[in-house]
Tab-separated table of N, CA, C and O in Angstrom:
chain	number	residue	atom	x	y	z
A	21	UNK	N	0.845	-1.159	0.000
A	21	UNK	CA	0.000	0.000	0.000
A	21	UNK	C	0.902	1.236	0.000
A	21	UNK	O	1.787	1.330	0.850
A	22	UNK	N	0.718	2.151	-0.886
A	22	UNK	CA	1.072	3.500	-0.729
A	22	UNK	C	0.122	4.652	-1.072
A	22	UNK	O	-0.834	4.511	-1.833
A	23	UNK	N	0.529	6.104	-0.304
A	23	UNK	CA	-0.127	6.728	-0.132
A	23	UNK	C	0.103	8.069	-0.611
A	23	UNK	O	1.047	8.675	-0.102
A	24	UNK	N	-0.500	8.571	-1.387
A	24	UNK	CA	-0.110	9.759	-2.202
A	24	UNK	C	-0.804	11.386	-1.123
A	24	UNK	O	-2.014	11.514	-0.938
A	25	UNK	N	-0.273	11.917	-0.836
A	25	UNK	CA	-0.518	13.369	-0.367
A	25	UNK	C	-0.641	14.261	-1.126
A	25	UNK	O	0.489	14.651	-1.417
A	26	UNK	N	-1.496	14.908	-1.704
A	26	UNK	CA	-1.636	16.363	-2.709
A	26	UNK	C	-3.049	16.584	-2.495
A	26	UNK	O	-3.995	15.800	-2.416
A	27	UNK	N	-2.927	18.369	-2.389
A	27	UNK	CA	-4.422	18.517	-2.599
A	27	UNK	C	-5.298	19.088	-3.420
A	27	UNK	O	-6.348	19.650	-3.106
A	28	UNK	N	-4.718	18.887	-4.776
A	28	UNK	CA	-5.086	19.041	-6.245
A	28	UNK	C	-4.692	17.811	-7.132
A	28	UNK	O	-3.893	16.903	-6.906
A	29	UNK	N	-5.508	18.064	-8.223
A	29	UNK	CA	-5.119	16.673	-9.022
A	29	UNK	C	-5.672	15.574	-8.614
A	29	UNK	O	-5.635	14.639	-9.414
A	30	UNK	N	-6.177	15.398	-7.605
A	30	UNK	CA	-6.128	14.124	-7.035
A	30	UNK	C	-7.223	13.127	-8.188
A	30	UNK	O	-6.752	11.999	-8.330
A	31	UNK	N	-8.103	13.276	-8.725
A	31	UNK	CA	-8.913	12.736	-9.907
A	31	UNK	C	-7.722	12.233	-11.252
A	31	UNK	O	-8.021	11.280	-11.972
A	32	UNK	N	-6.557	12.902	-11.432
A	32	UNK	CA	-5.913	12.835	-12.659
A	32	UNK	C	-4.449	11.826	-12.058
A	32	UNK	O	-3.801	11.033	-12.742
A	33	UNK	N	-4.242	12.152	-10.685
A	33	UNK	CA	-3.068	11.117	-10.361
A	33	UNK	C	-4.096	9.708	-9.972
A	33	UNK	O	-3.495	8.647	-10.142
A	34	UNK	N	-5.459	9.572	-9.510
A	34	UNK	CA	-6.263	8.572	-9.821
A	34	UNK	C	-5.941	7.450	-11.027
A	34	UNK	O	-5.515	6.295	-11.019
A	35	UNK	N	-6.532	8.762	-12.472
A	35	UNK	CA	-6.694	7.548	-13.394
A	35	UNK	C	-5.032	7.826	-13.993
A	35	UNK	O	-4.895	7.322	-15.107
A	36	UNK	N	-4.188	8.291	-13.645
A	36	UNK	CA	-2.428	7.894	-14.241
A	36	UNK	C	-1.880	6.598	-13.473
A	36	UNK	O	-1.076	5.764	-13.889
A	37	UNK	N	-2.401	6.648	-12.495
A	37	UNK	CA	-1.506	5.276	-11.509
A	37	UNK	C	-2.378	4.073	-11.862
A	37	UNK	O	-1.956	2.917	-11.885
A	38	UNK	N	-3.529	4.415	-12.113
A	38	UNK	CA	-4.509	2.952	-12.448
A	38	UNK	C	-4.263	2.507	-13.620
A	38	UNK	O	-4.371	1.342	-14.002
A	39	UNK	N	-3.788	3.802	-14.458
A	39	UNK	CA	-3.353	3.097	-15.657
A	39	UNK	C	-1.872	2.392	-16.099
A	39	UNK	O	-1.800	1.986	-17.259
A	40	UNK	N	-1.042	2.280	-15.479
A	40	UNK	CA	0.326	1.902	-15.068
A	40	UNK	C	0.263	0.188	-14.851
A	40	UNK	O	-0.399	-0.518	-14.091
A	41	UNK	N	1.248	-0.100	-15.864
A	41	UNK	CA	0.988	-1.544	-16.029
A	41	UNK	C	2.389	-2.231	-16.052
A	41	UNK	O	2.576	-3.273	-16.680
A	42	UNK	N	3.561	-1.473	-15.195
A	42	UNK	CA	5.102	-2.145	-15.590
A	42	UNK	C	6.102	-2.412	-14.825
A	42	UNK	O	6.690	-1.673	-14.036
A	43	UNK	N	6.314	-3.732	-15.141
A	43	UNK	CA	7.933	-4.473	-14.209
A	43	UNK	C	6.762	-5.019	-13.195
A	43	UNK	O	7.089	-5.189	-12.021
A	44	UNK	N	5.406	-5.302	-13.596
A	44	UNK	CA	4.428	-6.336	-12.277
A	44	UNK	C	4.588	-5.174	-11.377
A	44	UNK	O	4.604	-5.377	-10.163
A	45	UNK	N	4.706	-3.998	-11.838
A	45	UNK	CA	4.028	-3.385	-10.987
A	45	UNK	C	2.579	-2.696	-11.232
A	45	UNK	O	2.391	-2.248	-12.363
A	46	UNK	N	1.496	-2.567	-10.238
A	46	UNK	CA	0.358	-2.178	-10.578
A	46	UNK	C	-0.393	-1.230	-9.201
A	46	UNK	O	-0.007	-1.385	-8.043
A	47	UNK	N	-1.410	-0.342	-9.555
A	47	UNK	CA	-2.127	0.616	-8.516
A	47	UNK	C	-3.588	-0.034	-8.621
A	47	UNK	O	-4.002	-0.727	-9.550
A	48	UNK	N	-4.188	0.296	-7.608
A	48	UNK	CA	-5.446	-0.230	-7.551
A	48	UNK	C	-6.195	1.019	-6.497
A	48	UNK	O	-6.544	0.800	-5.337
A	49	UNK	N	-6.283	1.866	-6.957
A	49	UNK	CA	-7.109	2.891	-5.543
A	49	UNK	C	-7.535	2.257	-4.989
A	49	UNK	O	-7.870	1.139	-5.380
A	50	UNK	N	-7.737	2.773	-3.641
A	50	UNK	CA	-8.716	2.097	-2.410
A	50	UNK	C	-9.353	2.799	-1.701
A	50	UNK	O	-10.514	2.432	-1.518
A	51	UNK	N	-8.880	4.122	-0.984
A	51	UNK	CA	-9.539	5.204	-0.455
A	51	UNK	C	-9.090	6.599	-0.527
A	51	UNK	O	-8.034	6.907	-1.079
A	52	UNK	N	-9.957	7.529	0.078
A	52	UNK	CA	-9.487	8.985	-0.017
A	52	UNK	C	-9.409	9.395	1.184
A	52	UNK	O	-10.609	9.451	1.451
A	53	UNK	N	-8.962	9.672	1.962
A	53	UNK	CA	-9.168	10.342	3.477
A	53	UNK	C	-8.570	11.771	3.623
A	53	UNK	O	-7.442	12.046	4.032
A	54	UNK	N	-9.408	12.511	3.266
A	54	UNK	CA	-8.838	13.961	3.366
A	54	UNK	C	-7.945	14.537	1.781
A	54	UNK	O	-8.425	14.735	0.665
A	55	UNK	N	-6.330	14.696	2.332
A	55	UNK	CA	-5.912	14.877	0.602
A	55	UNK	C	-5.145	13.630	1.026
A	55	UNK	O	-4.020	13.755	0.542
A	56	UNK	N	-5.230	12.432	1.735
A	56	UNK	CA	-4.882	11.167	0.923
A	56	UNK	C	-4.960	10.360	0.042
A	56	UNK	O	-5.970	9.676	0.210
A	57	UNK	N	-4.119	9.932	-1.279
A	57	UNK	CA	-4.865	8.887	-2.181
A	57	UNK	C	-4.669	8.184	-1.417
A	57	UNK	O	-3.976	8.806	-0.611
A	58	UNK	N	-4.868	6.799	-0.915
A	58	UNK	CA	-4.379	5.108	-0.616
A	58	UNK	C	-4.869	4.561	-1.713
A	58	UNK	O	-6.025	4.716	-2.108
A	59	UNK	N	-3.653	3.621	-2.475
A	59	UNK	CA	-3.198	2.639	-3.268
A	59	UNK	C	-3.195	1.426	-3.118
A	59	UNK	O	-2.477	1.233	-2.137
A	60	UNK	N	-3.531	0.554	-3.461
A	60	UNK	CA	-2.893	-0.944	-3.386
A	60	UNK	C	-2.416	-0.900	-4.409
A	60	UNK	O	-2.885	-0.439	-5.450
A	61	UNK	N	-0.997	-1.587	-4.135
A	61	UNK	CA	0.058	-1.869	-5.117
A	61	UNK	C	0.350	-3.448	-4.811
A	61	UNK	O	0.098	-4.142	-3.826
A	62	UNK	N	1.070	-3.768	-6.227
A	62	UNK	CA	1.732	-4.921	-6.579
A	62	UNK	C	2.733	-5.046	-6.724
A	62	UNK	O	2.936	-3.896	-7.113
A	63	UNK	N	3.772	-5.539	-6.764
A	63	UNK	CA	5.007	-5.782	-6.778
A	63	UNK	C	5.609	-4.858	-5.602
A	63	UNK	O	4.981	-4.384	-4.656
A	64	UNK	N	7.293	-4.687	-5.960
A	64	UNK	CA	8.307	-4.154	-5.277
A	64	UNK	C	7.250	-2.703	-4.484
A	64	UNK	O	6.544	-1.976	-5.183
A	65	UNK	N	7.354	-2.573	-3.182
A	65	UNK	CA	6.635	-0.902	-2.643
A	65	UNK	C	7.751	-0.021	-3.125
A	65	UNK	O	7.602	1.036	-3.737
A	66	UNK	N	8.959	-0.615	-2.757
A	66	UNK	CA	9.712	1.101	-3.031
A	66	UNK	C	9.867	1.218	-4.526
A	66	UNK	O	9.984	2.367	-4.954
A	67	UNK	N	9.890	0.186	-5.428
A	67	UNK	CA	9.563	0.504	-7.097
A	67	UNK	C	8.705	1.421	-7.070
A	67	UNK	O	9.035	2.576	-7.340
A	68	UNK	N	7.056	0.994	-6.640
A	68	UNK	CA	6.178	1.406	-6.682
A	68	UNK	C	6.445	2.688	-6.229
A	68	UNK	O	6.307	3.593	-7.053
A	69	UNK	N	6.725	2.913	-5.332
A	69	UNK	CA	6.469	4.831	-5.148
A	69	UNK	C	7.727	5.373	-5.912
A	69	UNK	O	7.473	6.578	-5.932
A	70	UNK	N	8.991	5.211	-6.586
A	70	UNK	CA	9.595	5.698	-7.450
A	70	UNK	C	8.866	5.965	-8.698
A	70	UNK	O	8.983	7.015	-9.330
A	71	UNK	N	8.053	4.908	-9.059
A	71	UNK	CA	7.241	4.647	-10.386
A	71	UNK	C	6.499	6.036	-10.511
A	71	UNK	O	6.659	6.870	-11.403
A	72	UNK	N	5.425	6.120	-9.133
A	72	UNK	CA	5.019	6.645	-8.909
A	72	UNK	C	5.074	8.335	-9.053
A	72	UNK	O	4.590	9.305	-9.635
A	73	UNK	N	5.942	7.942	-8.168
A	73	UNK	CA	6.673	9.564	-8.229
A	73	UNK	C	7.140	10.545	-9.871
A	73	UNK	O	7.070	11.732	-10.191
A	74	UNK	N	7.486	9.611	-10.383
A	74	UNK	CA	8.147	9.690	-11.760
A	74	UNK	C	6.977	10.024	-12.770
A	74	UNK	O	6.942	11.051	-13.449
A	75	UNK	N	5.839	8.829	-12.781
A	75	UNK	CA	4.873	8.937	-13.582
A	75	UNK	C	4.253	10.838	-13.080
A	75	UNK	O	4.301	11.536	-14.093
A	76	UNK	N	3.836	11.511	-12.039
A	76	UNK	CA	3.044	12.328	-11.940
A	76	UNK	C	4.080	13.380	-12.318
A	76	UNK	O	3.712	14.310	-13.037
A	77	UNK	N	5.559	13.307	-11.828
A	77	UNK	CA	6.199	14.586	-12.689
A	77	UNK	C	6.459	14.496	-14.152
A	77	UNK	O	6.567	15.441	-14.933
A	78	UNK	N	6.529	13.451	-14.363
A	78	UNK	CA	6.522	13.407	-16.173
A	78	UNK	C	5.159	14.508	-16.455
A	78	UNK	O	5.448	15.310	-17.344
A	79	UNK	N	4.014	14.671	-15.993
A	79	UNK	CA	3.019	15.091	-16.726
A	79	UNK	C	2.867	16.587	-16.904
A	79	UNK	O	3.007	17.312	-15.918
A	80	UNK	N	2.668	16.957	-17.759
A	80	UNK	CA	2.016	18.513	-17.516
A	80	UNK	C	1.730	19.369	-16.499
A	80	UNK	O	2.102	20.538	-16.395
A	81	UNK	N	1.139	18.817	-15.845
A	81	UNK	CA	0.573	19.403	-14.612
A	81	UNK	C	1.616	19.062	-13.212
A	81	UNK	O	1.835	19.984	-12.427
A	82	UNK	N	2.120	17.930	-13.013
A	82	UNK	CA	2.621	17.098	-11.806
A	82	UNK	C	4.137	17.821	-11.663
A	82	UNK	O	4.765	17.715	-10.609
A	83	UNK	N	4.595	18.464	-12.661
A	83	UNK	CA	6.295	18.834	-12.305
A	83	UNK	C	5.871	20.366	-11.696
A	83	UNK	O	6.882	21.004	-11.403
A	84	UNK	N	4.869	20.944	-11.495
A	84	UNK	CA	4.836	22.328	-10.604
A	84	UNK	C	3.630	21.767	-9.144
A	84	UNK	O	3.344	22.422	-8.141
A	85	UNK	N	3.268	20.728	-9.433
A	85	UNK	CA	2.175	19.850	-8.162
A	85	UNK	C	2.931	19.632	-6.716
A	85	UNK	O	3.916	18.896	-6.776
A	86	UNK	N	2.648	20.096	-5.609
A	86	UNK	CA	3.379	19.863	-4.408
A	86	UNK	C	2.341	18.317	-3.931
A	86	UNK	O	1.132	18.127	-3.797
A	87	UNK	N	3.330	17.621	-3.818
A	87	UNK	CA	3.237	16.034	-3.351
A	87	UNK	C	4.237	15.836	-2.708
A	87	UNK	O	5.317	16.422	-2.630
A	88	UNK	N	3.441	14.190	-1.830
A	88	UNK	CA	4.472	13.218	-1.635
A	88	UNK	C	3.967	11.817	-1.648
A	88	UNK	O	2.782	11.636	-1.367
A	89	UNK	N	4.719	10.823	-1.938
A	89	UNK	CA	4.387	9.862	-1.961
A	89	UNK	C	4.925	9.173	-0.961
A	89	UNK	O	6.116	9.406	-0.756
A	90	UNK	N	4.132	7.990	0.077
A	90	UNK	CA	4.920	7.325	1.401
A	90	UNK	C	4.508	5.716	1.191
A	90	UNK	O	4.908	4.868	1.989
């Protein structure tokens, strides 16, 4: 499980991590609690939140987005 912190975006880092399909790694939302995403993930966790991390600054929007991923 990992847990994304931001309190924008949160609908668009939704469907980017659900759509992420690589190295057996995978996201599965699970809840929102406040500006928490919670994730279920597959494979390696610390892959997963590098992946993570990487996928939302690659985007348009995510390289000026204040986050963290835990």
């Amino acid at each position: 499980m990992i847990t994304i912190n931001s309190a924008m975006q949160q609908d668009n880092i939704k469907q980017l991590l659900e759509a992420i399909n690589e190295e057996d790694i995978t996201y599965k939302f699970k809840e929102k609690k406040g500006i928490q995403l919670i994730f279920d993930v597959t494979g390696d966790r610390d892959l997963a939140v590098r992946k993570a991390k990487d996928a939302i600054k690659a985007t348009d929007w995510g390289h000026v987005l204040y986050f963290n991923v835990v």
